[in-house]
Structure formats: structure tokens, C-alpha cells
Amino acid sequence: MSTTSLMPSSESDIRDLLISETEGLHIAGGQSRLRATEEKVISTCALTGIVEYEPGALTMVAKAGTPLSIINETLQKENQQLAFEPPEYKHILNLLGHSTIGGVFATNASGSRRIQVGAARDHLLGVRFIDGLGRVVKNGGRVMKNVTGYDLVKLMAGSWGTLGIITEVSFKVLPIAETQVTLQIASREASILTRAMNTPYDVSGTFYDVASGFAYIRIEGFDKSVKYRMQQLLKEFSDFEIDIFDAEESKKFWSDVNNLAFLKNMQGDLWRISVRPTDGIQIIKKLDPKASYLDWSGGLVWLRVEEGFNVREKMQKMSGHAMCLSGSFNQFHPISTIEKTMSTSIRKKFDPKMLFNQQVLN
Amino acid sequence: MYLTDPNPKILAKKSELVRKLLSFLPRDAVIDDPHETLAYECDALSAYRCPPMVAVLPSTTEEVAKILKICWDLDVPVVPRGSGTSLAGGALPTGDSLVLGVARMNDTLEVDYPNRLIRVQTGRTNLSVTGEVESDGFFYAPDPSSQLACAISGNIAMNSGGAHCLKYGVTSNNLLGVKMVTMQGEIIDLGGSQLDASGYDLLGLICGSEGQLGIVTEATLRILHKPEGALPVLIGYNDSEVAGQCVSDIIKAGVLPVAIEFMDRPCIRATDAFSHAGYPDCEALLIIEVEGSEIEIEEQLAKIIEIANRHSPVELRRAKNSDEANRIWLGRKSAFGAMGQINDYMCLDGTIPVSKLPFVLKRISEMSKEFGLDVGNVFHAGDGNMHPLILYNANKPGDLETCEAFGAEILKLCVEVGGCLTGEHGVGIEKRDLMQIQYSADDLEAQMSIKDVFDPKWLLNPTKVFPLDVSAQRRGDASQETAA
């Protein structure tokens, strides 16, 4: 698709654009997570900068177009991080763009540590956005606890640019752990992931490679604490063959997980399924995919399947949903009729002219 | 504060309403005798009272759906009620309303340890959820102070927090799914046992919507394995700025305690006189708790104590066992009771950026002199969630009004320094008329448009959250409309 890309550099420019606009627009950050769905693109890439950063309060405020790399570098200097480990999809989706902080929250992109610290939506404290009529709306704030009025922050997280153009986000950050280790456990059963989560040892990552039968369990924290918990887990799983990844190996492993490195350079459609953790392995058994991995203690399933194979048909009544990241199916899982009615009404309230990402979440 | 007058047209429908309710509800589930409806006249914001027209106590989701459909058809406003512990007047009825209490819906429907979840009916109390899974080593993390009494339905409506949310988050971070009934009587499932939503995060939107978007009858909650142990340390400083700096340094050092509580001198004195906890008489007291195994607690406390000592504390007391831990917590846990013994009090919960703590405390103490009312501060310092307790005498004419005006000034200050009106209690009626301090007309319009979607007639808890004049037209309140 040939596209024209507009990069307004202020809220008032966006407002002016939207007030006069009548045609469909593709709302984007750095275009590293979603392929353009309309010819005309409005990107937040020119809205950049960290507005405020208080390491002692664990909070940061940034303009939506600020590259994720800049956010990460700034946080690293204070030994802090986005604890939900936003994953990167650009390589696997063959997209050229770069990730922005607005895009991370607009797509609720959450990585392996989600099971311990929550998703992107749980870290987002406040938003400013411009709705389809050009109105600037703010919700939430920059403090950790805020129940003043409705939580539109949660609504905007994961709305994929369909309700407004996010211009500024404020979010919670957390310390980077002093050290980490990962246990590589040879286990025929994926249920070892939920077993690890049901210990008091504060596991921060669980991953299972179905083909090799290896489970990966990460623990992080201060040195003595990590050593102690590692010993406890070794005792807990003493019947299994276990290898230990030191801090460096562990970091490399989870970085690969978050870049979907294990699914790169493979043919077939790419699917991401979110289900009840113990259902993850059941889905894989039903589908017999070309490649499959479990994250989130089994509740997040990554699959490569034959092109054109409809994964959703096999889920039937299972609670959960499947996202098709590359393939001929609608990217987004259908929702119940009543939810659809409500969602469509909300969309019309925020974007009465139907300008934003009409192909998305439809 | 102005309470809305009942609408005579709705009052006239009372007998028809009661007849329809009794067609499927047992007699003892429909309370319409004016002596008995008095039991529902207020919640924990007890300065304001108003019995409802009718109260109902359904036992199933289907009954809730039928009740709401009847009220929808008759245009009767509905006030949802959990245990009635709201400090913001979230469950305060209007004279023409039906109070729908979920107290009889308190079953546990499912406990699933591998998936770390429990599904309950929402009339269950917060603490009883933990009670259900405790013997197997699990707990439900959000712990509002009222947890012995408060219901999960109210926790979801107000997105309740607690002392331990620095580490574990608030209700919305621990809620996986709900079964909800809309005002039109439709039953809808949002979320589930998976960890994210397929479309819009409607679950996140429902949580904290103060019972204005639907009535939640079932909830799927995340449960966690209990840590091996927990111990606190008590640190006293003679300067609140130094105490604030200490908190900031601890957080910057990468230690993440489960709780950091802060008390100022008036509060320390009051609680010590009341509980004999043996607190030092100083300007600022910190209670910092960490969790884990013995080795882990040792490691974290050593770091905290090292940082605390850099700031020259006047007292530093480390709990070595659970007895000593209880003694440290004793005063803090009885702080509200201690202040209540001195006088009536109003408790606010504005939240501020942690760095603004010393400035805000100084301004509050100045304002205390201006208004002539004493105030004590006890709060969750890790997340900037203040709890100023303003003392007043309910029997002294004008004192409540002065207290409310003082409270409003404190909340304005919270917003001015970059914070918010309420961190955990919710808006209810108490702060609805202050919403314009924090939000512009467009901000409020965006929120109200969500209510338009879920409750087009504005029948669910309609007089809460939004300033009365701002919501008047939507509520069909002609008197307010002209007043606005």
C-alpha cells in the first residue's frame, strides 16, 4: 500500500488535523507492531521526549512517540526498567519501524514477566489522548494510586489506536534486579510451569519448549535471595535433570523469548493464543503445530501452523482468544455479541466520524 | 453537601415495584417497610443518611437480572451495595432508589491452584476469600483496612487498594474476570481465566466504575502463594523531609518493600496514648515491611537499615520475631481508632507524587491553623497515598462544614502538586463536586459517555462520581439543570 505519513509535532496540530479530517486514518507510533491499514498514516513519532522522571517515586511521564530504546536507556541509568518486558515483534513481522512507548501501551504489549508483575496495562498510570472530534482528554495521572473517576487508562491500553491518538503516557517503573538465574529443566510435562508458580519463590518467568521438552524458570532479586530460592527450587524439582543459566545466559535467553527469536525464519502462519494456563498445552496437543512454545506459566501459546489453518475453530468453547499475527485471518479474535455491541458504541462515542484504524479490532 | 430530592413520580411507583419484585423473590428478600429500609440509609460516610424506597437481597445472578430489568422498565434508580463500608458514600441511597444488596450471594464457585485463581460470588468479604485458600498456602492480595467486613463487589466497584499494594497492586491488578448484569438486565461475562482481553479492556473499565456501569455478581480473582515470612522495621525521624528522602532512597536502591507506612507527630502521639505501642515522640515515623525467607528478609532489612542510618534516625527498631512485629504494627493499625477517640474525624485519601510529601505536609499543617481544626497524617508513603484525618465535632454546628471545606482545600493541593483527589476510597458523593478540580469538561464528558453506553437512562447509582450539575441533563434532573 502506498502511504502518506503525517507526523504532527504537537497536540494542537493533531487536533487541527482531526477536526478537518473525514477519511479513514491509520493511527501509528513507530509502526513496529501493526502494518498500515489505510493509505493515510498519522504517526506520533514527532511527539517525543521524557517529560518527567522521578526514580524515587518509580514513575515516568513521556510523550507517546518517544522511542522505547530511549526510555530503556534513561531508565537503565537509574538501574530501573519497564518491568513488564515489552516484547518486540518487528523482526518476526518484517516491519521496518521502531517501537515507541505509546505503541507499547496502545497494544498492551507485555512480555514474560507479566506473570509476576502484571501487564503493560497494569503499569500505565495516566494517558492524554485526542479523540475523533479533536478533543484533548486526560485520564489517570502520574501517581501510583488513583481511583478518581472511570479508569479510561485501562480502556486505552490495548485499544490499538481505535479510540484516540495517545499523545502522552505516564507509567510505573521498577528496579532492575541485582541478579538472576534461569533453571533449564528437562520435563515431559508442561505442568512443571504451574508447579513452579505455586511455590513461594517469586518466579518471574516461565517458558516451555514443547519440541525439546525443556522448561525454563527464572528467578530474580538480590544475590543471596536468588541463591536461596534457586536451592529451594532445585530441591523441589530434584527428580528432574536441571541445568543452570547464570545471569548473562539468563538475560540472553529471555531477550530471545521476548523477540520471538525461536519462531523466526520459519514458514507458516504465526499465532498468539491467550488461555487459562493449564489449557495452553491442551491446545497444542489438538493442533499439532509446526512449532510451539508456552509462556506465562502455560497461558500464552506461540504457534507456527500451516498457512491458512484456522486455529480458532479448534479452540471451540475454551475460554480465551487467538491473535493471528501473520496469516490471512482477521488479526483479532471475535468477541461476544453483547461485548461487540458495547465496544462498537464506545468506539462511536470516541470516534464518531469513524476515522481511526477501521480495519483494527473490528 | 446537597442530597438530591426524591422524584415523586418514582415514589408513586413503589407499590407496583414491590408487587413485581415479590412475584419471584421471597418475602424476606424484599424490604419495603420504612422502618426496615432504615438499615440501608448510609454506609461508612455516616454523616449523610437517606433510607431508600426499597431494598432487595437477591440470591442469584438471574434474580439480579430480573430486578434490574424491572427497574429499567419503571425508571427506578438502583444503588448497588456490598457491605456498606464505603468511606465516600458510594452506597448512599436516594429516597427514590432501590438498594440492591449482594450480601446473600457469598458462595465460592471454584478454587484452581494450578491456574492461581478463585471464583466467588461478590457478596463474599475480602478477608474470607483469603480464608478459603489460606490453609493451602495462598492469599488474595488487595487488603483494604475494612477487609474483615468489605465485600468483593465493593472492592471491584471502588478498585480498592490497601497497605500492601506497593508490591501487589490494587484490585484491578488482581481481577481476572467478572460476571456482570447490565441495567437492562443482560448478563455478560468479561475477562476470564486468561491473562489479557481480546477486545477492549472492558474489565479494566468496570473495575473502579463505582457501581455505575453494571452490577458484578461473580468475580474471578488472582490468588498468590504466601511468602515464607514478613518482618517490619520502625524508623523515627525528627524531620518529615528527611523521612521522605529516606523512602525515596530505599526505593532508588532497588529494594521493594511490601509496605511503607508513614505517621506524623499528631498521629504518633494520639496512637501511642491509645495503644501504648511505645512509639518514639518524633516528627515522622516509618514502618517498612519486607517479605521472604529468613535470609531474604535479613538481606533486605540490612539494606534498608543501612540507608536509614545515613539519615540519622532518632529511633530504629527492628522486629526479630512476630511478637515484635505485631508491636510495631499495633499503633499503626489502631491509628484510626485512636484519632476517633479524640473526636469525630474525616479521612481523605488524596494521592501525591512522593517527592511532594514534605511540601504537602507543611501546607496541611499551615491550613490546620487557618481552619482551626487539628489534623493527623498517616499514609502509604511508598505510593504517595495520603490519609489526612481531620478532627471535628459533629455536634458543634458548622464544624462539619468547616471540616469539609478544609478537606476540599487539601484535595485541591494534592491535584495542584500533580496528584489526584482519591487514591483508594473512590469519589462517591463525597468528592463528586470536586471532580472539576482534576478534570476538564472534555475529560468528564469522555467518562460520562462510557456511562451512556452501559446505562443509557442513567439509573445505576446516578448521583455519584460526577458533579450534580454536570450530570443533571443525563439524569433527567430538571431542578439541577436550571440550577446549573
mmCIF file of N, CA, C and O in Angstrom, chain A residues 9 12 39 46 58 88 99 118 127 172 203 211 218 222 233 255 267 273 300 305 311 315 319 331 342:
data_model
loop_
_atom_site.group_PDB
_atom_site.id
_atom_site.type_symbol
_atom_site.label_atom_id
_atom_site.label_comp_id
_atom_site.label_asym_id
_atom_site.label_seq_id
_atom_site.Cartn_x
_atom_site.Cartn_y
_atom_site.Cartn_z
ATOM 1 N N SER A 9 3.677 17.516 15.255
ATOM 2 C CA SER A 9 4.634 17.608 16.361
ATOM 3 C C SER A 9 4.029 18.231 17.612
ATOM 4 O O SER A 9 4.727 18.504 18.575
ATOM 5 N N SER A 12 -1.878 20.363 19.322
ATOM 6 C CA SER A 12 -2.784 21.255 18.591
ATOM 7 C C SER A 12 -2.750 20.944 17.095
ATOM 8 O O SER A 12 -3.768 21.061 16.417
ATOM 9 N N GLU A 39 -4.308 4.287 3.703
ATOM 10 C CA GLU A 39 -3.280 4.982 2.922
ATOM 11 C C GLU A 39 -2.691 6.163 3.685
ATOM 12 O O GLU A 39 -1.542 6.517 3.512
ATOM 13 N N ALA A 46 6.795 12.259 15.971
ATOM 14 C CA ALA A 46 7.399 13.573 16.220
ATOM 15 C C ALA A 46 7.045 14.114 17.606
ATOM 16 O O ALA A 46 7.487 15.192 17.984
ATOM 17 N N LEU A 58 9.306 5.926 41.390
ATOM 18 C CA LEU A 58 9.073 4.849 40.425
ATOM 19 C C LEU A 58 8.088 5.251 39.332
ATOM 20 O O LEU A 58 7.283 4.426 38.884
ATOM 21 N N GLU A 88 9.202 -7.321 21.413
ATOM 22 C CA GLU A 88 9.384 -6.696 20.090
ATOM 23 C C GLU A 88 8.915 -7.668 19.021
ATOM 24 O O GLU A 88 9.308 -8.825 19.027
ATOM 25 N N SER A 99 9.917 0.726 17.868
ATOM 26 C CA SER A 99 8.900 0.720 18.903
ATOM 27 C C SER A 99 8.872 2.060 19.646
ATOM 28 O O SER A 99 9.915 2.608 19.980
ATOM 29 N N GLY A 118 2.486 -8.195 36.295
ATOM 30 C CA GLY A 118 1.346 -7.641 35.578
ATOM 31 C C GLY A 118 1.704 -7.245 34.153
ATOM 32 O O GLY A 118 2.862 -7.319 33.739
ATOM 33 N N VAL A 127 -2.989 8.728 30.853
ATOM 34 C CA VAL A 127 -2.877 8.988 29.413
ATOM 35 C C VAL A 127 -3.432 10.364 29.086
ATOM 36 O O VAL A 127 -4.298 10.886 29.787
ATOM 37 N N LYS A 172 4.421 3.380 35.591
ATOM 38 C CA LYS A 172 5.188 2.899 36.733
ATOM 39 C C LYS A 172 6.445 2.198 36.214
ATOM 40 O O LYS A 172 6.381 1.474 35.223
ATOM 41 N N VAL A 203 8.803 -16.625 41.234
ATOM 42 C CA VAL A 203 9.285 -16.897 39.880
ATOM 43 C C VAL A 203 8.872 -15.747 38.959
ATOM 44 O O VAL A 203 7.747 -15.270 39.025
ATOM 45 N N ALA A 211 8.877 -28.971 21.735
ATOM 46 C CA ALA A 211 9.633 -29.942 20.936
ATOM 47 C C ALA A 211 10.786 -30.555 21.738
ATOM 48 O O ALA A 211 10.988 -31.768 21.730
ATOM 49 N N ARG A 218 12.698 -18.654 35.638
ATOM 50 C CA ARG A 218 13.610 -17.552 36.007
ATOM 51 C C ARG A 218 13.307 -17.053 37.416
ATOM 52 O O ARG A 218 12.147 -16.892 37.786
ATOM 53 N N PHE A 222 17.975 -9.890 44.821
ATOM 54 C CA PHE A 222 19.301 -9.703 45.394
ATOM 55 C C PHE A 222 20.032 -11.043 45.424
ATOM 56 O O PHE A 222 19.405 -12.107 45.472
ATOM 57 N N LEU A 233 14.307 -24.376 44.742
ATOM 58 C CA LEU A 233 13.690 -24.922 43.522
ATOM 59 C C LEU A 233 14.411 -26.195 43.075
ATOM 60 O O LEU A 233 13.778 -27.134 42.585
ATOM 61 N N SER A 255 15.716 -12.444 26.563
ATOM 62 C CA SER A 255 15.675 -11.451 25.495
ATOM 63 C C SER A 255 15.262 -12.140 24.187
ATOM 64 O O SER A 255 14.457 -11.616 23.419
ATOM 65 N N GLN A 267 8.512 -21.009 8.057
ATOM 66 C CA GLN A 267 7.309 -20.824 7.241
ATOM 67 C C GLN A 267 6.080 -21.002 8.130
ATOM 68 O O GLN A 267 6.170 -21.517 9.233
ATOM 69 N N ILE A 273 -1.892 -17.190 21.290
ATOM 70 C CA ILE A 273 -3.151 -17.562 21.943
ATOM 71 C C ILE A 273 -3.041 -17.310 23.444
ATOM 72 O O ILE A 273 -2.035 -17.626 24.061
ATOM 73 N N LEU A 300 0.116 -18.462 27.692
ATOM 74 C CA LEU A 300 0.382 -17.767 26.429
ATOM 75 C C LEU A 300 1.037 -18.770 25.485
ATOM 76 O O LEU A 300 2.109 -19.302 25.768
ATOM 77 N N VAL A 305 1.780 -22.493 12.389
ATOM 78 C CA VAL A 305 0.962 -23.566 11.818
ATOM 79 C C VAL A 305 0.977 -23.447 10.296
ATOM 80 O O VAL A 305 1.409 -22.432 9.747
ATOM 81 N N VAL A 311 -6.883 -21.740 13.493
ATOM 82 C CA VAL A 311 -6.637 -22.124 14.882
ATOM 83 C C VAL A 311 -7.901 -21.924 15.744
ATOM 84 O O VAL A 311 -8.204 -22.707 16.627
ATOM 85 N N MET A 315 -10.349 -24.032 19.025
ATOM 86 C CA MET A 315 -10.466 -23.583 20.423
ATOM 87 C C MET A 315 -11.856 -23.823 20.975
ATOM 88 O O MET A 315 -12.053 -23.967 22.173
ATOM 89 N N SER A 319 -12.151 -20.934 27.122
ATOM 90 C CA SER A 319 -12.104 -19.509 27.450
ATOM 91 C C SER A 319 -10.759 -18.953 27.003
ATOM 92 O O SER A 319 -9.718 -19.515 27.318
ATOM 93 N N GLN A 331 -6.755 -10.388 12.338
ATOM 94 C CA GLN A 331 -5.779 -10.460 13.426
ATOM 95 C C GLN A 331 -6.455 -10.675 14.782
ATOM 96 O O GLN A 331 -5.937 -11.360 15.644
ATOM 97 N N MET A 342 -21.325 -3.246 22.912
ATOM 98 C CA MET A 342 -20.775 -2.227 23.810
ATOM 99 C C MET A 342 -19.520 -1.584 23.226
ATOM 100 O O MET A 342 -19.357 -0.366 23.255
#
